Coordinates of C-alpha atoms in Angstrom, one line a residue:
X69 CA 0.0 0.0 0.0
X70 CA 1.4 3.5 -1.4
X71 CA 1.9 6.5 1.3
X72 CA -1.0 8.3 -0.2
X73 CA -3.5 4.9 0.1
X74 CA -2.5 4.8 3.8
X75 CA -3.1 8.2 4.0
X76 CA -6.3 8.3 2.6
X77 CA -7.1 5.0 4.7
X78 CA -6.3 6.9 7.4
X79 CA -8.7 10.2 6.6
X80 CA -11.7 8.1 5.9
X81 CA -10.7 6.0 8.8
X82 CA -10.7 9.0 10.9
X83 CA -14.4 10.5 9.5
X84 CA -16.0 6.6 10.9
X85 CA -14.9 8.4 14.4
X86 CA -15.5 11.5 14.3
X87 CA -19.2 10.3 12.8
X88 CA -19.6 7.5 15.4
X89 CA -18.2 9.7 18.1
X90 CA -21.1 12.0 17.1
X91 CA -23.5 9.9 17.2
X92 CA -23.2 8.9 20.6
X93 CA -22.8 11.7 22.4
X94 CA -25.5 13.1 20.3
X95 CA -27.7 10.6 21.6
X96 CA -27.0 10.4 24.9
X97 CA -27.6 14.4 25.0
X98 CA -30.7 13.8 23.7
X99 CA -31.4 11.3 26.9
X100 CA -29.8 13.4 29.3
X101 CA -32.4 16.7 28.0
X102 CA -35.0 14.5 27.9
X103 CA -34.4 12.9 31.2
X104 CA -34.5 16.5 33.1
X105 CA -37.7 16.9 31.6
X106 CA -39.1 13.8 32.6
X107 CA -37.5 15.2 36.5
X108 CA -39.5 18.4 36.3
X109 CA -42.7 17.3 33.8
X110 CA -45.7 16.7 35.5
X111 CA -49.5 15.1 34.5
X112 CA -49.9 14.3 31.1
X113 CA -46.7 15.7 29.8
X114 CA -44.7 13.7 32.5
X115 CA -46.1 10.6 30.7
X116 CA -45.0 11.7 27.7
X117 CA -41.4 12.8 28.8
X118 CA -40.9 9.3 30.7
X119 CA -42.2 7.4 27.3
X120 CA -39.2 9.8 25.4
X121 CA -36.7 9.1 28.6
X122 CA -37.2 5.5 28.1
X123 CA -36.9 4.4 24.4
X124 CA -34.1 7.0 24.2
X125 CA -32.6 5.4 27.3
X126 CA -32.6 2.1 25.2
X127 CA -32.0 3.7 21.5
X128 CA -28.6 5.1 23.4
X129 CA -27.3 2.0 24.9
X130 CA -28.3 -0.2 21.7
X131 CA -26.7 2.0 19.1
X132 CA -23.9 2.4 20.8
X133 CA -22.7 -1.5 22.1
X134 CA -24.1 -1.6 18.1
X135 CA -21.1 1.1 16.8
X136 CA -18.3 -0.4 19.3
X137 CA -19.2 -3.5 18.5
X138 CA -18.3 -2.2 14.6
X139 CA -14.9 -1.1 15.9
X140 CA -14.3 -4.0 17.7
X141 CA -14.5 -5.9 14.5
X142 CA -12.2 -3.4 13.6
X143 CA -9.8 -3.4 15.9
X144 CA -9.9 -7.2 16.3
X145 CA -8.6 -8.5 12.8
X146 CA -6.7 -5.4 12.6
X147 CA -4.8 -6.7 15.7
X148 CA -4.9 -10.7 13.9
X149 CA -3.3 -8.8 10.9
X150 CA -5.9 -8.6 8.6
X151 CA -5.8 -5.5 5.8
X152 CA -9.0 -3.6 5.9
X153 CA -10.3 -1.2 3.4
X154 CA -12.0 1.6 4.6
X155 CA -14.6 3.8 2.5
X156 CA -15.6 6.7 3.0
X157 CA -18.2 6.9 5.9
X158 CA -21.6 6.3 4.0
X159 CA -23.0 3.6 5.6
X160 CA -23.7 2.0 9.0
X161 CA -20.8 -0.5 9.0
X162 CA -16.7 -1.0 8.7
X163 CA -16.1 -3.6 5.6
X164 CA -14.2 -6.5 7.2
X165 CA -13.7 -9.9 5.8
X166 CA -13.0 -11.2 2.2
X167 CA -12.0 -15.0 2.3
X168 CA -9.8 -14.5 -0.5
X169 CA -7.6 -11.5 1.8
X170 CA -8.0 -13.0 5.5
X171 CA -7.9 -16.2 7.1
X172 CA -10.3 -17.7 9.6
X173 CA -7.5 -16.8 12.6
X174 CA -8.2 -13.4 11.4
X175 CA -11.8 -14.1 10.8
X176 CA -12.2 -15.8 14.3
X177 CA -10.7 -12.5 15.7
X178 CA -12.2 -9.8 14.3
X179 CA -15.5 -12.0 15.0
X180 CA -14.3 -12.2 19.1
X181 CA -13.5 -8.0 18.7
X182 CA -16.9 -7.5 18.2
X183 CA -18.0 -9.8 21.3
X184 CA -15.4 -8.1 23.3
X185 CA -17.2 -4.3 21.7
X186 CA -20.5 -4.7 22.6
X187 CA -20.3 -6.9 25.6
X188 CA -17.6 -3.8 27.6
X189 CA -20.4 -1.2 26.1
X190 CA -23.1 -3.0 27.3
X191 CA -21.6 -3.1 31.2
X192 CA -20.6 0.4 31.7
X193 CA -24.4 0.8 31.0
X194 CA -25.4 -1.6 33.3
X195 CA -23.0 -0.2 36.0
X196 CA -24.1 3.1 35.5
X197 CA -27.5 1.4 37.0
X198 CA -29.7 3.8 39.5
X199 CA -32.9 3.3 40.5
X200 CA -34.5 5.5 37.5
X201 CA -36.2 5.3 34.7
X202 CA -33.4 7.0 32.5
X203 CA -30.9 4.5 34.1
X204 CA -32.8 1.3 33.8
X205 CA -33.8 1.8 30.1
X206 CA -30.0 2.2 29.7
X207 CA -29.3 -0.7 31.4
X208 CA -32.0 -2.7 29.2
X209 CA -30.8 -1.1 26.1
X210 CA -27.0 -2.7 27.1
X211 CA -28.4 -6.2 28.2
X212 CA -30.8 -6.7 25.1
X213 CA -28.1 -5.9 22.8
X214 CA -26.1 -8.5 24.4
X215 CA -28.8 -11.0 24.7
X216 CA -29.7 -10.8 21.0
X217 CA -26.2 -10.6 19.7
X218 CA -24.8 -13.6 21.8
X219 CA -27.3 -15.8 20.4
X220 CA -26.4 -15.0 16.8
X221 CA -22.7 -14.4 17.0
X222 CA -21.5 -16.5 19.5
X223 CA -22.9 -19.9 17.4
X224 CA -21.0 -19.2 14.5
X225 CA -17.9 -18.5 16.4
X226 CA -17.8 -21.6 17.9
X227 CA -18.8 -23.7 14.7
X228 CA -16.3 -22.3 13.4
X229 CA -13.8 -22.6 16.0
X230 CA -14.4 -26.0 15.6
X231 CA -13.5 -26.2 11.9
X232 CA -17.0 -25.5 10.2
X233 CA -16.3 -23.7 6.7
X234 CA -16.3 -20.0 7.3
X235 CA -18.6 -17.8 4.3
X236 CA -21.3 -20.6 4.5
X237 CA -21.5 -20.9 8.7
X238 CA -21.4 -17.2 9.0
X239 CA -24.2 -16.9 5.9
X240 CA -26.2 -19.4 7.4
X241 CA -25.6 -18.2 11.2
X242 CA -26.1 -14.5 9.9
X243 CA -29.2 -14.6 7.8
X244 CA -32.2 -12.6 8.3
X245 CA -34.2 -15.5 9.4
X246 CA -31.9 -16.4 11.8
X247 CA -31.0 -12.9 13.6
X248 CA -35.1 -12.5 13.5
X249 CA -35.7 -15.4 15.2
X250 CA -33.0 -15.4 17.8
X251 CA -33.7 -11.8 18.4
X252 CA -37.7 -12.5 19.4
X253 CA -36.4 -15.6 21.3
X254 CA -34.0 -13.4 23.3
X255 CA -35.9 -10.6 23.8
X256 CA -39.0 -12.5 24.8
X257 CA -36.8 -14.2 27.9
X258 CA -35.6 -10.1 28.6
X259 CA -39.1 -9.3 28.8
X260 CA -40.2 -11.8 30.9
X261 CA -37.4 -11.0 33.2
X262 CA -37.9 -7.2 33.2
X263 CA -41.6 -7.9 33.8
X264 CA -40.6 -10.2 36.6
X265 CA -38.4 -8.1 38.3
X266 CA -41.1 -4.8 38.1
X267 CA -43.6 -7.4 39.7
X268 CA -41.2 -8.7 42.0

């Protein structure tokens, strides 16, 4: 790779933080604001700030084990090796593995970076726990993310681990029908224990 190609690896590189960077703090502003309302609202508005203090407290924690989780792909097969391009930032997610450039050691961790992401994101929410409404949907934001994305990525890292074929375990594992279903399964079991704990 020429001087100007790392360079320009580097730029783009840099725009995926700035942009994710943004997007976090924007959201957790958004939370915070909405939060003091929900502290000072009262009668029908109060239910309407604790509604907005509540999916935002979630939307925050989700989106952003969801974006270090990204970079934790990143930084895990960067760490196993693995050449990445970078684009410029137009969509959600980092570019990461081509069977052809990588190999499943570098596959296996850039998969584990991601696990590693999310799972560090989603306990500073949790620890950041209080006994609010703004803090709990945090926390539930953190957990569900965790819930649903242990039950998709953690099966095909172990298949695989185990010497399953990589592009069709991680099609297979990763499908549409398969994130849907695991997803419903784990949040039903989150919902059940929220619910459960309320009661309790």
């Amino acid at each position: 790779m020429s001087n100007n190609e790392t360079d320009n690896q580097r730029y783009h590189l840099g725009q995926w933080l700035v942009r994710d960077v943004l997007i976090i703090a924007g959201l957790l502003a958004l939370w915070h604001y909405c939060n003091l309302w929900y502290v000072g609202a009262t009668g029908i508005v109060a239910g309407l700030a604790a509604l907005l203090t509540a999916v935002l407290g979630f939307i925050s924690a989700y989106v952003s084990c969801y974006i270090v989780h990204e970079w934790g792909h990143y930084a895990g097969a960067r760490l196993a090796g693995a050449v990445i391009p970078i684009g410029t930032p137009r969509g959600i997610a980092l570019g990461l593995f081509n069977p052809y450039d990588h190999s499943v050691r570098q596959f296996q961790s850039m998969s584990w970076g991601g696990v590693v992401g999310y799972t560090l994101t989603a306990i500073i929410c949790v620890s950041l726990y209080q006994p609010t409404l703004a803090y709990q949907a945090l926390a539930v934001g953190g957990i569900a993310f965790v819930m649903q994305s242990w039950s998709v990525d953690l099966p095909i890292i172990l298949r695989i681990q185990r010497g399953a074929p990589v592009l069709p375990t991680a099609s297979d594992g990763a499908s549409a029908a398969v994130i849907g279903r695991r997803t419903l399964q784990s949040w039903s079991v989150l919902t059940v224990g929220v619910v459960i704990w309320a009661l309790a």
